[in-house]
Short mmCIF file of C-alpha atoms in Angstrom, two decimals:
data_model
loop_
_atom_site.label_atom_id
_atom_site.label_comp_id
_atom_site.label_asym_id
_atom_site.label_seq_id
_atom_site.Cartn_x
_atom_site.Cartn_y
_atom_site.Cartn_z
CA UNK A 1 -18.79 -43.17 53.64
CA UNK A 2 -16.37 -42.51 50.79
CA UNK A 3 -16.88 -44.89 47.14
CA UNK A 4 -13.85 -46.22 45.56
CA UNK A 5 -13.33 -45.59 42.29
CA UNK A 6 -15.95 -48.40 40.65
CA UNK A 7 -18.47 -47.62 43.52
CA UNK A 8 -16.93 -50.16 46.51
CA UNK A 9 -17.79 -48.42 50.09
CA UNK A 10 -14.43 -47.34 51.51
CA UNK A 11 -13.55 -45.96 55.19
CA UNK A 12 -13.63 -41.89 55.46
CA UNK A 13 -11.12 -41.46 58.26
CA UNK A 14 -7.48 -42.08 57.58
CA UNK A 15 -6.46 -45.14 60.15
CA UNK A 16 -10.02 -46.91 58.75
CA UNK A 17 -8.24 -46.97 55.72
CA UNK A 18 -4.71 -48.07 56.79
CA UNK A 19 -6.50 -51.03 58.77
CA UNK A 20 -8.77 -51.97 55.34
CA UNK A 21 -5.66 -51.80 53.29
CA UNK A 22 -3.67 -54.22 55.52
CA UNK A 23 -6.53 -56.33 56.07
CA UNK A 24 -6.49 -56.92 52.12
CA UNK A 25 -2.86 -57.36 51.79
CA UNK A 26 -2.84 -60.27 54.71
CA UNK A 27 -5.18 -61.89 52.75
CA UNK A 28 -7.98 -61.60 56.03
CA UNK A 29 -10.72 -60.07 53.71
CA UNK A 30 -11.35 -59.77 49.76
CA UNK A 31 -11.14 -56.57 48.13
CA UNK A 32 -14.87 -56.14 46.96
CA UNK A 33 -14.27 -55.17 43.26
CA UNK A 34 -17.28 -55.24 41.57
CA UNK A 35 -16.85 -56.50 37.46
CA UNK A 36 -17.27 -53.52 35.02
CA UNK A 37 -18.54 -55.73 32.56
CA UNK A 38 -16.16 -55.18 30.02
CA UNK A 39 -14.71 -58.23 27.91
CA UNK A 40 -11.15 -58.87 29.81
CA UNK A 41 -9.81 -59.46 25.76
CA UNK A 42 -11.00 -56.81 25.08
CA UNK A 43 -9.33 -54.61 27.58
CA UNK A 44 -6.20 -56.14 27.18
CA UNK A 45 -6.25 -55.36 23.37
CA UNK A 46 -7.07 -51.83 23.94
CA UNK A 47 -4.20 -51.19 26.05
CA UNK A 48 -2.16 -52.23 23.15
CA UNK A 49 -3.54 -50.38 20.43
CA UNK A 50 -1.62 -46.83 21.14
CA UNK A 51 1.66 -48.53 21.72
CA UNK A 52 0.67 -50.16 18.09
CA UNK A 53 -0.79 -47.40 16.52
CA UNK A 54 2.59 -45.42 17.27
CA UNK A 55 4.87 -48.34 16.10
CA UNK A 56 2.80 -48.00 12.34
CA UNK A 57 3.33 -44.30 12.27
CA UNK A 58 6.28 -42.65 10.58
CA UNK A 59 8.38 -40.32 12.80
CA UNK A 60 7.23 -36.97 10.87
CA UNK A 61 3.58 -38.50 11.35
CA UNK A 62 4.00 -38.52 15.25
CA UNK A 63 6.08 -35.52 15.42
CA UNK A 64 3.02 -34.00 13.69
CA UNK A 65 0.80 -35.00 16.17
CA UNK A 66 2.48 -33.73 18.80
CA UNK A 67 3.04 -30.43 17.44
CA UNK A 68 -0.89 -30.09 17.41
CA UNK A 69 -1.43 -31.28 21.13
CA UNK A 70 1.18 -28.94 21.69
CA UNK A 71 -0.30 -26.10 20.26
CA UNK A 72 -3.75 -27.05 21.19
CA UNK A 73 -2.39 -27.15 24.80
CA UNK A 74 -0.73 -23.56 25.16
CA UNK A 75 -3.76 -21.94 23.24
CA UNK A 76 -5.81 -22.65 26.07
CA UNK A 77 -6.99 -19.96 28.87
CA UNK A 78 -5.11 -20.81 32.06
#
């Protein structure tokens, strides 16, 4: 049997699946996610801190950064 994607047993065949997924969205069973133990605050303020990060930066800062991911991405072998 298939794991989801923090380790919950899922159903391998595709109707098994359609029938969980309703099952969860009726409200008939719980989803079984199991708690990461991560600090929810935490988590939340992590998901801020690019969006932050990019507000602080001047434009020729960013554009600078990009232009290295840029060329760091087409100098790889593909």
């Amino acid at each position: 049997m298939p794991t989801g994607p923090k380790g919950q047993k899922r159903p391998a065949d595709a109707i098994g699946r359609a029938v969980r997924i309703a099952q969860i969205a009726t409200g008939e069973i719980e989803d079984d996610v199991p708690d990461d133990g991560k600090d929810p605050n935490a988590k939340a303020l992590g998901a801020k801190g690019g969006r932050k990060r990019a507000e602080n930066m001047t434009p020729e800062r960013r554009k600078e950064i990009a232009q290295k991911a840029a060329a760091k991405r087409w100098a790889k072998d593909g």
